[in-house]
Amino acid sequence: MDDMIKALIEIDKRARQTVQTAKDKRNEAKAEIAQEKSKVHEAYLKRANEHIEKMKQHADEETSQKQLTIEEGFRVSAASLETQFVANKEKWVNEIICRCKQI
């Protein structure tokens, strides 16, 4: 009878060790999963930030190009107005004087 009790105690001891080993493995697996999840999250954030930075650079380049185009348009318009002014200055002054005399 004592042998049977000792055998049962030994079986129970081994079963508890097996359960504890399984729990330890489960906890290790959870830790590995958490670590992998963190790595995946960090990699995703890094890729997202790189993509955002590329989009920002592209938008900055587009904005700079548009600004240059607008500035060139203003220069062309200003040059055209200056040319018109130089070509028609005397005519316009004479016309203003004539109209003032008519009043």
Coordinates of C-alpha atoms in Angstrom, one line a residue:
M1 CA 0.0 0.0 0.0
D2 CA 2.9 2.3 0.8
D3 CA 4.4 1.6 -2.5
M4 CA 1.1 2.5 -4.2
I5 CA 0.9 5.8 -2.3
K6 CA 4.6 6.6 -3.2
A7 CA 3.9 5.8 -6.8
L8 CA 0.8 8.1 -6.8
I9 CA 2.8 10.8 -5.1
E10 CA 5.6 10.4 -7.7
I11 CA 3.0 10.5 -10.6
D12 CA 1.5 13.6 -9.1
K13 CA 4.9 15.2 -8.7
R14 CA 5.8 14.4 -12.4
A15 CA 2.4 15.7 -13.5
R16 CA 2.9 19.0 -11.6
Q17 CA 6.4 19.3 -13.1
T18 CA 4.9 18.6 -16.6
V19 CA 2.2 21.2 -16.0
Q20 CA 4.8 23.7 -14.7
T21 CA 7.0 23.1 -17.7
A22 CA 4.0 23.6 -20.0
K23 CA 3.2 26.9 -18.2
D24 CA 6.8 28.0 -18.5
K25 CA 6.8 27.3 -22.2
R26 CA 3.5 29.1 -22.6
N27 CA 4.9 32.1 -20.8
E28 CA 8.1 32.0 -22.9
A29 CA 5.9 31.8 -26.1
K30 CA 3.8 34.8 -24.9
A31 CA 7.0 36.8 -24.3
E32 CA 8.3 35.9 -27.7
I33 CA 5.0 36.8 -29.3
A34 CA 5.0 40.1 -27.5
Q35 CA 8.5 40.8 -28.6
E36 CA 7.8 39.9 -32.2
K37 CA 4.6 42.0 -32.1
S38 CA 6.7 44.9 -30.9
K39 CA 9.3 44.4 -33.7
V40 CA 6.5 44.2 -36.3
H41 CA 4.9 47.4 -34.9
E42 CA 8.3 49.2 -34.9
A43 CA 9.0 48.1 -38.5
Y44 CA 5.5 49.2 -39.6
L45 CA 6.0 52.6 -37.9
K46 CA 9.4 53.0 -39.5
R47 CA 8.0 52.2 -43.0
A48 CA 5.1 54.5 -42.4
N49 CA 7.4 57.4 -41.3
E50 CA 9.7 56.8 -44.3
H51 CA 6.7 56.9 -46.6
I52 CA 5.4 60.1 -44.9
E53 CA 8.8 61.7 -45.3
K54 CA 9.0 60.8 -49.0
M55 CA 5.5 62.2 -49.5
K56 CA 6.5 65.4 -47.6
Q57 CA 9.6 65.8 -49.8
H58 CA 7.6 65.2 -52.9
A59 CA 5.0 67.8 -51.8
D60 CA 7.8 70.3 -50.9
E61 CA 9.4 69.8 -54.4
E62 CA 6.0 70.3 -56.1
T63 CA 5.4 73.4 -54.0
S64 CA 8.9 74.8 -54.8
Q65 CA 8.3 74.1 -58.5
K66 CA 4.9 75.8 -58.5
Q67 CA 6.4 78.8 -56.7
L68 CA 9.1 79.1 -59.3
T69 CA 6.5 78.9 -62.1
I70 CA 4.4 81.6 -60.5
E71 CA 7.4 83.8 -59.9
E72 CA 8.4 83.4 -63.5
G73 CA 4.9 84.4 -64.6
F74 CA 5.0 87.5 -62.4
R75 CA 8.4 88.4 -63.9
V76 CA 7.1 88.0 -67.4
S77 CA 4.0 90.1 -66.6
A78 CA 6.1 92.8 -64.9
A79 CA 8.4 92.9 -67.9
S80 CA 5.4 93.1 -70.3
L81 CA 3.9 95.9 -68.3
E82 CA 7.3 97.7 -68.2
T83 CA 7.6 97.4 -71.9
Q84 CA 4.1 98.7 -72.5
F85 CA 4.8 101.6 -70.1
V86 CA 8.0 102.6 -71.9
A87 CA 6.4 102.3 -75.3
N88 CA 3.2 104.2 -74.4
K89 CA 4.3 106.6 -71.7
E90 CA 4.5 109.8 -73.8
K91 CA 1.2 108.9 -75.6
W92 CA -0.6 108.3 -72.3
V93 CA 0.8 111.5 -70.7
N94 CA -0.2 113.5 -73.8
E95 CA -3.7 112.0 -73.8
I96 CA -4.2 112.8 -70.1
I97 CA -3.1 116.4 -70.7
C98 CA -5.5 116.7 -73.7
R99 CA -8.4 115.4 -71.7
C100 CA -7.6 117.7 -68.8
K101 CA -7.6 120.7 -71.3
Q102 CA -11.0 119.7 -72.6
I103 CA -12.6 119.9 -69.2

